[in-house]
Tab-separated table of C-alpha atoms and ligand atoms in Angstrom:
chain	number	residue	atom	x	y	z
A	310	MET	CA	-8.919	11.767	-4.560
A	311	ALA	CA	-9.305	13.329	-0.905
A	312	LEU	CA	-6.695	13.608	2.055
A	313	LEU	CA	-7.689	11.409	4.782
A	314	VAL	CA	-6.021	10.466	8.134
A	315	GLN	CA	-7.534	6.776	9.419
A	316	LYS	CA	-7.155	6.218	13.146
A	317	TYR	CA	-7.746	2.859	14.613
A	318	GLY	CA	-8.445	2.158	18.170
A	319	GLY	CA	-6.959	-0.606	20.577
A	320	THR	CA	-9.351	-2.503	20.366
A	321	SER	CA	-9.584	-2.721	15.936
A	322	VAL	CA	-5.949	-3.689	16.317
A	323	GLY	CA	-6.057	-6.049	19.460
A	324	ASN	CA	-4.989	-9.197	17.793
A	325	LEU	CA	-3.009	-10.094	14.609
A	326	GLU	CA	-6.273	-10.810	12.817
A	327	ARG	CA	-7.878	-7.582	13.299
A	328	ILE	CA	-4.348	-5.736	12.280
A	329	GLN	CA	-4.585	-8.168	9.125
A	330	ARG	CA	-8.060	-6.567	8.263
A	331	VAL	CA	-7.282	-3.055	9.440
A	332	ALA	CA	-4.465	-3.502	6.571
A	333	ASP	CA	-7.021	-4.669	4.465
A	334	LEU	CA	-8.920	-1.651	5.096
A	335	ILE	CA	-6.535	0.914	4.377
A	336	VAL	CA	-5.853	-1.028	1.136
A	337	GLU	CA	-9.374	-0.258	0.225
A	338	THR	CA	-9.415	2.941	0.832
A	339	ARG	CA	-6.047	3.580	-1.958
A	340	ARG	CA	-7.946	1.532	-4.612
A	341	ALA	CA	-10.671	4.192	-4.040
A	342	GLY	CA	-7.695	6.472	-4.834
A	343	HIS	CA	-7.535	8.420	-1.549
A	344	GLN	CA	-3.874	9.220	0.354
A	345	VAL	CA	-4.207	8.045	3.827
A	346	VAL	CA	-2.109	8.714	6.603
A	347	VAL	CA	-2.668	5.817	9.542
A	348	VAL	CA	-2.505	6.417	13.237
A	349	LEU	CA	-2.576	3.945	15.616
A	350	SER	CA	-3.084	2.582	18.933
A	351	ALA	CA	-1.746	0.292	21.217
A	352	MET	CA	-3.371	-3.677	21.590
A	353	SER	CA	-6.578	-3.199	23.876
A	354	GLY	CA	-5.638	-3.302	27.176
A	355	GLU	CA	-1.667	-2.850	26.778
A	356	THR	CA	-1.481	0.856	27.830
A	357	ASP	CA	-3.404	-0.332	31.350
A	358	ARG	CA	-1.353	-3.498	31.248
A	359	LEU	CA	2.249	-1.496	31.407
A	360	TRP	CA	0.171	2.016	33.468
A	361	GLN	CA	-0.222	-1.740	36.358
A	362	LEU	CA	2.927	-2.760	36.069
A	363	ALA	CA	4.674	0.573	36.605
A	364	HIS	CA	2.515	1.070	39.766
A	365	GLU	CA	3.687	-2.761	40.801
A	366	ILE	CA	7.037	-1.675	40.664
A	367	THR	CA	6.401	1.452	42.857
A	368	PRO	CA	3.818	3.715	44.190
A	369	TYR	CA	4.519	6.683	42.487
A	370	PRO	CA	6.608	5.291	38.695
A	371	ASP	CA	8.860	9.021	38.176
A	372	PRO	CA	6.533	10.352	35.090
A	373	ARG	CA	9.494	10.973	32.716
A	374	GLU	CA	10.158	6.934	32.905
A	375	LEU	CA	6.260	6.024	32.901
A	376	ASP	CA	6.341	7.766	29.425
A	377	VAL	CA	9.155	5.826	28.088
A	378	LEU	CA	6.720	2.836	29.517
A	379	LEU	CA	3.558	3.867	28.389
A	380	SER	CA	4.747	4.874	24.357
A	381	SER	CA	6.070	1.252	23.906
A	382	GLY	CA	2.358	-0.301	23.418
A	383	GLU	CA	1.688	1.922	20.060
A	384	ARG	CA	5.285	0.940	18.738
A	385	VAL	CA	4.330	-2.732	18.736
A	386	THR	CA	1.153	-2.308	16.705
A	387	ILE	CA	2.784	0.366	14.053
A	388	ALA	CA	5.149	-1.661	13.001
A	389	LEU	CA	3.029	-4.998	12.845
A	390	LEU	CA	0.432	-2.994	10.594
A	391	ALA	CA	3.349	-1.712	8.683
A	392	MET	CA	4.660	-5.643	7.994
A	393	ALA	CA	1.454	-6.179	7.133
A	394	LEU	CA	0.771	-4.020	4.535
A	395	ARG	CA	3.823	-4.258	2.762
A	396	GLY	CA	3.316	-8.475	3.038
A	397	ARG	CA	0.635	-7.272	0.765
A	398	GLY	CA	3.212	-5.428	-1.791
A	399	VAL	CA	1.998	-1.822	-0.299
A	400	ALA	CA	4.372	1.060	0.392
A	401	ALA	CA	4.483	1.140	3.892
A	402	ARG	CA	6.159	2.843	7.145
A	403	SER	CA	6.110	2.949	10.489
A	404	PHE	CA	6.776	6.117	12.237
A	405	THR	CA	7.007	7.144	15.948
A	406	GLY	CA	6.127	10.731	17.793
A	407	ARG	CA	9.640	11.741	17.439
A	408	GLN	CA	9.848	10.715	13.874
A	409	VAL	CA	7.125	12.743	12.666
A	410	GLY	CA	8.003	15.583	15.274
A	411	ILE	CA	4.896	16.137	17.666
A	412	VAL	CA	6.968	18.147	19.838
A	413	THR	CA	4.667	18.788	22.921
A	414	ASP	CA	5.521	20.428	26.523
A	415	SER	CA	7.010	18.399	28.942
A	416	THR	CA	3.527	17.596	31.306
A	417	HIS	CA	4.627	13.746	31.259
A	418	THR	CA	1.500	11.594	30.928
A	419	LYS	CA	-0.717	14.535	29.671
A	420	ALA	CA	1.455	16.455	27.593
A	421	ARG	CA	-0.005	19.289	25.248
A	422	ILE	CA	0.816	19.517	21.912
A	423	ALA	CA	3.107	22.904	21.051
A	424	LYS	CA	3.904	21.797	17.068
A	425	VAL	CA	3.086	19.027	14.793
A	426	MET	CA	5.796	18.997	11.658
A	427	THR	CA	4.772	17.400	8.340
A	428	GLY	CA	7.476	17.476	6.810
A	429	PRO	CA	8.738	13.574	7.104
A	430	LEU	CA	4.774	12.817	6.140
A	431	GLN	CA	4.225	15.125	3.088
A	432	GLU	CA	7.894	13.097	1.843
A	433	ALA	CA	6.374	9.273	2.329
A	434	LEU	CA	2.823	10.536	1.255
A	435	ARG	CA	4.960	12.212	-2.171
A	436	LYS	CA	6.579	8.747	-2.681
A	437	GLY	CA	3.536	6.995	-2.387
A	438	VAL	CA	3.950	5.493	0.878
A	439	ILE	CA	1.962	5.471	3.740
A	440	PRO	CA	2.779	6.392	6.731
A	441	VAL	CA	1.889	4.477	10.029
A	442	VAL	CA	2.165	6.804	12.814
A	443	ALA	CA	2.151	5.621	16.642
A	444	GLY	CA	-0.823	7.682	18.290
A	445	PHE	CA	-0.565	8.745	21.924
A	446	GLN	CA	3.287	9.612	21.681
A	447	GLY	CA	5.197	13.113	21.198
A	448	ILE	CA	9.083	14.505	22.332
A	449	ASN	CA	9.326	17.694	24.287
A	450	GLU	CA	11.995	20.007	23.573
A	451	GLN	CA	14.504	17.999	25.335
A	452	ALA	CA	13.778	15.051	23.162
A	453	ASP	CA	12.126	12.996	26.272
A	454	VAL	CA	9.510	10.822	24.748
A	455	THR	CA	5.920	11.796	26.095
A	456	THR	CA	2.425	11.022	26.072
A	457	LEU	CA	-1.058	13.280	25.509
A	458	GLY	CA	-3.138	11.662	28.100
A	459	ARG	CA	-5.628	8.057	27.618
A	460	GLY	CA	-7.713	7.676	24.513
A	461	GLY	CA	-4.800	10.351	23.242
A	462	SER	CA	-4.219	8.718	19.929
A	463	ASP	CA	-7.664	10.264	18.924
A	464	LEU	CA	-5.690	13.981	19.855
A	465	THR	CA	-2.589	12.580	17.314
A	466	ALA	CA	-5.339	11.568	14.442
A	467	VAL	CA	-7.002	15.266	14.372
A	468	ALA	CA	-3.646	16.867	15.082
A	469	LEU	CA	-2.430	15.308	12.267
A	470	ALA	CA	-5.358	15.981	10.157
A	471	ALA	CA	-5.355	19.594	11.313
A	472	ALA	CA	-1.428	19.862	10.344
A	473	LEU	CA	-1.799	18.126	6.569
A	474	LYS	CA	-4.940	20.431	6.327
A	475	ALA	CA	-6.435	16.664	5.331
A	476	ASP	CA	-9.878	16.481	4.073
A	477	ARG	CA	-11.040	14.120	6.761
A	478	CYS	CA	-10.360	12.705	10.314
A	479	VAL	CA	-11.916	8.990	10.715
A	480	ILE	CA	-11.805	7.333	14.040
A	481	PHE	CA	-12.665	3.880	13.660
A	482	THR	CA	-13.343	2.338	16.753
A	483	ASP	CA	-15.673	-0.893	17.906
A	484	VAL	CA	-18.937	0.778	17.855
A	485	ASP	CA	-20.551	1.939	14.956
A	486	GLY	CA	-20.982	6.287	15.594
A	487	VAL	CA	-21.521	8.048	18.984
A	488	TYR	CA	-24.799	7.181	21.297
A	489	THR	CA	-27.376	8.726	22.806
A	490	ALA	CA	-25.702	6.960	25.547
A	491	ASP	CA	-22.300	3.921	25.954
A	492	PRO	CA	-24.636	1.359	23.747
A	493	HIS	CA	-22.869	-1.343	26.362
A	494	ILE	CA	-24.504	-0.025	28.568
A	495	VAL	CA	-27.854	1.329	27.226
A	496	PRO	CA	-28.880	-1.321	24.130
A	497	ALA	CA	-31.902	0.987	23.194
A	498	ALA	CA	-29.271	3.738	22.959
A	499	ARG	CA	-29.623	5.505	19.511
A	500	ARG	CA	-26.709	6.871	16.939
A	501	ILE	CA	-26.422	10.219	16.054
A	502	ALA	CA	-25.669	10.787	13.147
A	503	LYS	CA	-24.449	14.520	13.354
A	504	LEU	CA	-23.077	16.012	16.168
A	505	SER	CA	-22.035	20.052	17.617
A	506	TYR	CA	-18.366	20.229	18.407
A	507	GLU	CA	-20.081	21.870	21.231
A	508	GLU	CA	-22.085	19.020	21.814
A	509	MET	CA	-19.319	16.495	21.466
A	510	LEU	CA	-16.571	18.550	24.102
A	511	GLU	CA	-19.255	18.311	26.829
A	512	LEU	CA	-20.034	14.515	26.145
A	513	ALA	CA	-16.323	13.783	25.915
A	514	SER	CA	-14.934	15.363	29.009
A	515	LEU	CA	-18.045	13.959	31.108
A	516	GLY	CA	-17.074	10.418	30.343
A	517	ALA	CA	-18.082	9.223	27.026
A	518	LYS	CA	-14.642	8.044	25.991
A	519	VAL	CA	-15.626	7.248	22.417
A	520	LEU	CA	-13.720	10.402	21.462
A	521	GLN	CA	-11.007	11.560	23.780
A	522	ALA	CA	-12.145	15.342	24.747
A	523	ARG	CA	-8.636	17.036	23.947
A	524	SER	CA	-8.858	15.562	20.484
A	525	VAL	CA	-12.326	17.552	20.060
A	526	GLU	CA	-11.407	20.753	21.118
A	527	PHE	CA	-8.546	20.694	18.608
A	528	ALA	CA	-10.754	19.213	16.383
A	529	ALA	CA	-12.737	22.305	17.143
A	530	LYS	CA	-10.122	24.785	16.733
A	531	TYR	CA	-8.940	23.973	13.354
A	532	GLY	CA	-12.409	23.078	12.164
A	533	VAL	CA	-11.230	19.404	11.372
A	534	PRO	CA	-14.631	17.124	10.380
A	535	VAL	CA	-13.984	14.043	12.675
A	536	GLN	CA	-16.250	10.969	11.676
A	537	VAL	CA	-16.705	8.280	14.039
A	538	ARG	CA	-17.047	4.375	12.581
A	539	SER	CA	-16.771	1.140	13.078
A	540	SER	CA	-13.356	-1.085	12.195
A	541	PHE	CA	-16.062	-3.762	12.169
A	542	CYS	CA	-19.100	-2.894	10.073
A	543	GLU	CA	-20.126	-0.850	7.590
A	544	GLY	CA	-21.869	2.444	8.188
A	545	GLU	CA	-21.539	6.208	7.946
A	546	GLY	CA	-21.445	6.612	11.677
A	547	THR	CA	-21.283	10.317	13.423
A	548	LEU	CA	-20.177	13.097	11.526
A	549	VAL	CA	-18.840	16.246	14.557
A	550	THR	CA	-18.270	19.308	13.021
A	551	HIS	CA	-19.823	23.018	13.364
A	552	GLU	CA	-23.064	23.291	14.559
A	553	ASP	CA	-26.011	23.551	11.723
A	554	ALA	CA	-29.653	23.471	10.568
A	555	GLU	CA	-29.652	19.743	10.160
A	556	MET	CA	-28.579	19.118	13.680
A	557	GLU	CA	-31.290	17.056	15.688
A	558	ARG	CA	-31.151	20.455	18.443
A	559	ALA	CA	-32.453	17.983	20.652
A	560	LEU	CA	-33.483	18.911	24.028
A	561	VAL	CA	-30.982	16.355	25.790
A	562	SER	CA	-28.858	14.754	23.183
A	563	GLY	CA	-27.252	12.596	24.853
A	564	VAL	CA	-26.397	10.833	28.988
A	565	THR	CA	-22.931	9.463	30.026
A	566	GLY	CA	-21.001	8.657	32.893
A	567	ASP	CA	-17.714	8.966	34.124
A	568	ARG	CA	-16.211	6.204	36.817
A	569	ASN	CA	-12.714	8.052	36.950
A	570	GLN	CA	-13.458	10.209	39.978
A	571	ALA	CA	-12.641	10.647	43.610
A	572	LYS	CA	-13.684	12.930	46.136
A	573	ILE	CA	-11.775	14.457	48.479
A	574	THR	CA	-13.217	16.226	51.476
A	575	VAL	CA	-11.200	18.410	53.516
A	576	VAL	CA	-12.449	18.812	57.213
A	577	GLY	CA	-12.350	21.578	59.795
A	578	VAL	CA	-10.876	24.714	57.314
A	579	PRO	CA	-9.830	27.595	58.801
A	580	ASP	CA	-13.001	30.213	56.886
A	581	ARG	CA	-10.721	32.655	56.043
A	582	PRO	CA	-9.691	34.644	52.842
A	583	GLY	CA	-7.336	32.346	50.529
A	584	ILE	CA	-7.714	29.112	51.684
A	585	ALA	CA	-8.966	27.974	48.595
A	586	ALA	CA	-6.242	30.018	46.418
A	587	LYS	CA	-3.919	27.815	48.305
A	588	LEU	CA	-5.801	24.471	48.317
A	589	PHE	CA	-6.771	24.614	44.526
A	590	GLY	CA	-3.439	26.659	43.970
A	591	ALA	CA	-1.363	23.586	44.656
A	592	VAL	CA	-3.776	20.882	42.976
A	593	ALA	CA	-3.706	23.215	39.424
A	594	ASP	CA	-0.323	23.563	39.385
A	595	ALA	CA	0.104	19.703	39.204
A	596	ALA	CA	-1.888	19.864	36.059
A	597	ILE	CA	-4.692	17.844	37.857
A	598	LEU	CA	-8.230	18.887	36.926
A	599	VAL	CA	-10.591	19.408	40.107
A	600	ASP	CA	-14.368	19.224	38.606
A	601	MET	CA	-16.892	19.520	41.417
A	602	ILE	CA	-16.198	21.951	44.195
A	603	ILE	CA	-18.827	22.409	47.342
A	604	GLN	CA	-18.005	24.838	50.480
A	605	ASN	CA	-20.579	24.115	53.205
A	606	VAL	CA	-21.635	26.681	55.290
A	607	SER	CA	-19.025	27.677	58.235
A	608	GLN	CA	-19.900	26.947	61.921
A	609	GLU	CA	-17.959	28.248	64.429
A	610	ALA	CA	-15.159	30.157	61.689
A	611	LEU	CA	-14.401	25.944	60.202
A	612	THR	CA	-16.129	24.944	57.164
A	613	ASP	CA	-15.689	21.749	55.062
A	614	ILE	CA	-14.544	21.813	51.091
A	615	SER	CA	-15.104	19.119	49.095
A	616	PHE	CA	-13.717	18.222	45.225
A	617	THR	CA	-13.801	15.816	42.886
A	618	VAL	CA	-10.528	14.848	40.767
A	619	PRO	CA	-9.888	11.948	38.254
A	620	ARG	CA	-8.961	8.878	40.482
A	621	ASN	CA	-5.716	8.100	37.987
A	622	ASP	CA	-4.694	11.751	39.806
A	623	LEU	CA	-5.665	10.588	43.439
A	624	PRO	CA	-2.125	9.856	44.486
A	625	ARG	CA	-0.695	12.804	43.568
A	626	ALA	CA	-3.644	15.509	44.523
A	627	MET	CA	-3.453	13.660	48.310
A	628	GLU	CA	0.241	13.535	48.471
A	629	LEU	CA	-0.644	17.586	47.831
A	630	VAL	CA	-3.905	18.336	49.989
A	631	GLN	CA	-2.605	16.858	53.105
A	632	GLN	CA	0.619	18.904	53.093
A	633	VAL	CA	-1.933	22.195	52.268
A	634	ALA	CA	-4.052	20.951	55.055
A	635	ARG	CA	-1.378	20.596	57.485
A	636	GLU	CA	-0.014	24.130	56.786
A	637	ILE	CA	-3.705	25.879	56.831
A	638	GLU	CA	-4.282	23.370	60.256
A	639	ALA	CA	-7.609	21.932	58.736
A	640	GLN	CA	-8.437	18.737	61.201
A	641	ALA	CA	-8.879	16.098	58.307
A	642	VAL	CA	-8.819	15.013	55.182
A	643	GLU	CA	-10.896	12.051	53.949
A	644	VAL	CA	-11.470	10.282	50.479
A	645	LYS	CA	-14.282	8.672	48.696
A	646	GLU	CA	-13.472	6.355	45.368
A	647	ASP	CA	-16.270	4.501	44.626
A	648	ILE	CA	-18.274	7.453	43.139
A	649	ALA	CA	-19.476	8.314	39.706
A	650	LYS	CA	-20.706	11.367	37.820
A	651	VAL	CA	-23.887	11.192	35.560
A	652	SER	CA	-24.715	14.147	33.048
A	653	LEU	CA	-27.312	15.205	30.638
A	654	VAL	CA	-25.706	17.382	27.382
A	655	GLY	CA	-28.050	19.145	25.221
A	656	VAL	CA	-27.646	22.551	22.988
A	657	GLY	CA	-32.023	23.117	23.442
A	658	MET	CA	-30.946	22.940	27.372
A	659	ARG	CA	-29.997	26.683	26.664
A	660	SER	CA	-33.425	27.848	25.940
A	661	HIS	CA	-35.388	25.045	27.933
A	662	SER	CA	-35.666	25.462	31.878
A	663	GLY	CA	-37.146	21.833	33.462
A	664	VAL	CA	-34.039	19.261	32.855
A	665	ALA	CA	-32.795	19.725	36.135
A	666	SER	CA	-35.715	18.915	37.544
A	667	ARG	CA	-36.963	15.825	35.817
A	668	MET	CA	-33.241	15.029	35.863
A	669	PHE	CA	-33.507	14.835	39.977
A	670	GLN	CA	-36.926	13.103	39.969
A	671	THR	CA	-36.076	10.622	37.543
A	672	LEU	CA	-32.735	9.913	40.099
A	673	TYR	CA	-35.136	9.866	43.284
A	674	GLN	CA	-38.119	7.482	41.691
A	675	GLU	CA	-35.015	4.400	41.447
A	676	SER	CA	-33.852	5.631	44.923
A	677	ILE	CA	-30.699	7.104	44.032
A	678	ASN	CA	-28.630	9.451	46.499
A	679	ILE	CA	-26.755	12.653	44.695
A	680	MET	CA	-24.216	13.901	46.467
A	681	MET	CA	-23.163	16.872	44.223
A	682	ILE	CA	-24.861	18.729	41.469
A	683	SER	CA	-22.844	21.040	38.937
A	684	THR	CA	-24.550	22.441	35.764
A	685	SER	CA	-23.504	25.031	32.523
A	686	GLU	CA	-25.692	26.160	29.857
A	687	ILE	CA	-25.791	22.545	27.720
A	688	LYS	CA	-24.773	20.197	30.877
A	689	ILE	CA	-26.230	18.976	34.007
A	690	SER	CA	-24.551	16.497	35.993
A	691	CYS	CA	-24.974	14.714	39.677
A	692	VAL	CA	-21.894	12.456	41.291
A	693	LEU	CA	-23.444	9.784	43.067
A	694	GLU	CA	-22.003	6.136	44.765
A	695	GLU	CA	-20.463	4.129	41.718
A	696	LYS	CA	-23.018	1.002	42.241
A	697	ASP	CA	-25.584	3.165	40.948
A	698	LEU	CA	-24.133	4.575	37.551
A	699	ASP	CA	-25.359	2.299	35.295
A	700	GLN	CA	-28.961	1.940	36.925
A	701	ALA	CA	-28.801	5.847	36.476
A	702	ILE	CA	-27.372	6.082	33.102
A	703	ARG	CA	-31.013	3.798	31.762
A	704	ALA	CA	-33.451	5.664	33.852
A	705	LEU	CA	-32.280	9.498	32.919
A	706	HIS	CA	-31.894	7.737	28.595
A	707	LYS	CA	-35.834	6.736	29.676
A	708	ALA	CA	-36.960	9.594	31.213
A	709	PHE	CA	-35.621	11.626	28.430
A	710	HIS	CA	-37.054	9.447	25.440
A	711	LEU	CA	-33.658	9.213	23.776
A	712	GLU	CA	-34.177	5.795	21.779
A	713	GLU	CA	-36.690	8.260	19.921
A	714	ASN	CA	-35.195	10.611	17.209
A	715	THR	CA	-37.357	13.851	18.477
A	716	SER	CA	-36.776	17.213	20.293
A	717	SER	CA	-38.470	16.755	23.987
B	757	LIG	P1	-10.343	2.918	20.978
B	757	LIG	O1	-10.156	1.762	21.542
B	757	LIG	O2	-11.198	2.625	19.410
B	757	LIG	O3	-10.468	4.150	21.096
B	757	LIG	P2	-13.075	3.533	22.993
B	757	LIG	O4	-12.805	2.331	24.196
B	757	LIG	O5	-11.398	4.593	23.430
B	757	LIG	O6	-12.200	3.003	21.367
B	757	LIG	O7	-13.749	4.387	23.049
B	757	LIG	C1	-15.171	3.366	22.188
B	757	LIG	C2	-16.006	2.717	23.441
B	757	LIG	O8	-17.204	4.043	24.041
B	757	LIG	C3	-17.056	2.337	22.991
B	757	LIG	O9	-16.870	0.779	22.508
B	757	LIG	C4	-18.048	2.409	24.434
B	757	LIG	O10	-18.348	1.827	24.977
B	757	LIG	C5	-17.814	3.565	24.763
B	757	LIG	N1	-18.835	5.139	24.682
B	757	LIG	C6	-18.875	5.498	25.791
B	757	LIG	N2	-20.413	6.582	25.417
B	757	LIG	C7	-20.430	6.191	23.968
B	757	LIG	C8	-21.190	7.050	23.294
B	757	LIG	N3	-22.227	8.270	23.641
B	757	LIG	N4	-21.269	6.421	22.277
B	757	LIG	C9	-20.558	5.598	21.554
B	757	LIG	N5	-19.646	5.272	22.155
B	757	LIG	C10	-19.561	5.053	23.942
B	758	LIG	N1	-3.482	3.548	24.093
B	758	LIG	C1	-3.449	4.725	24.751
B	758	LIG	C2	-4.348	4.783	25.654
B	758	LIG	O1	-4.902	3.613	25.889
B	758	LIG	C3	-3.904	5.847	23.494
B	758	LIG	C4	-4.688	5.524	23.237
B	758	LIG	O2	-5.180	3.913	22.698
B	758	LIG	O3	-5.429	6.406	21.990
B	758	LIG	O4	-5.234	5.591	26.429
B	759	LIG	MG1	-10.145	5.583	22.421
């Protein structure tokens, strides 16, 4: 008998028929002799709809109230699934983040988990009751509701699996594993059977939303094996775990795109010590993740600084940057929203050169202009026009032969 945490994403609980199917899958897991803790997302599109409502009522919604609103989607699905299970004669009970005791810091809309209580869930398991937990939500020390960042139900599932010392965390979604590229963009993409935490973390951080990046970070830290599989069909999916000898060790394991990007340029910045610290300090204090940064060569003691931020954070970032720009007497602040980032990820890059030049050559052959470049040990990213993203992903997938199971 194993203890499994099963998480079902938005598409898997997108309507009543699908919720009934999820109930059947859970009953099957129980029949196979396993204990199960269920984590659910809101119905697909619901969190976006709530986000939209908040921003229609006011341009800068209060973060505390935003979390009260955003967390409501998951209350609907946990109640419905618990009803469906009880309708099958199976003991089940819904739990909000508060009822479980998922304690976070107070960074509303992207709170970090500080502590997970296991008592209430263990008590339910002991009594043979299936806990159905609302993903994506917690409470802070003041007992205010918080949310864990978009895609945060993955994090809830991994955190519960770690706290309960579950044998495995199974992420059920609408694709049957992690692929060499988003299979909705590249139909020839190939499923990867086993992937290291490190590579999955890069893929997720660079836009492969099949797993939330922070959930992968958490899984790596606590050594939780994560299986990604489909709730619509059978199959082993992808196992994300510690790097081992069975892994492919491909030069490039995957190509990924990220549309949630915007570029801010501060024009005519005085070129003197302390300016970057001031600018990026203000942005970091607001928990906004700055990704790529380019500072041009200074001319007549003035320089331009460009950097990218998540598009969702743009309004807040602009407010802060404009304030600092006034203080440092910069000439202007410009924004470009229709950009995207394409990235190649692979542990094999550590020991091979030439990936970057092949990437640039491929984009050049497609007449795609590169605006910014950044590299790390196991990834290369380029910022380009958003309209070019899908074409870039397909061309790179082909150029690196990712549809074939080879390591070159
Ligand atoms: P859920 O609602 O189940 O959490 P998500 O929409 O968050 O599902 O994540 C699943 C989606 O991730 C897939 O439908 C697919 O379009 C996308 N995706 C992006 N990159 C990849 C990849 N490399 N492999 C698999 N899916 C990917
Ligand atoms: N419902 C939340 C979102 O859409 C959390 C999740 O689905 O993982 O971001
Ligand atoms: Mg998701």
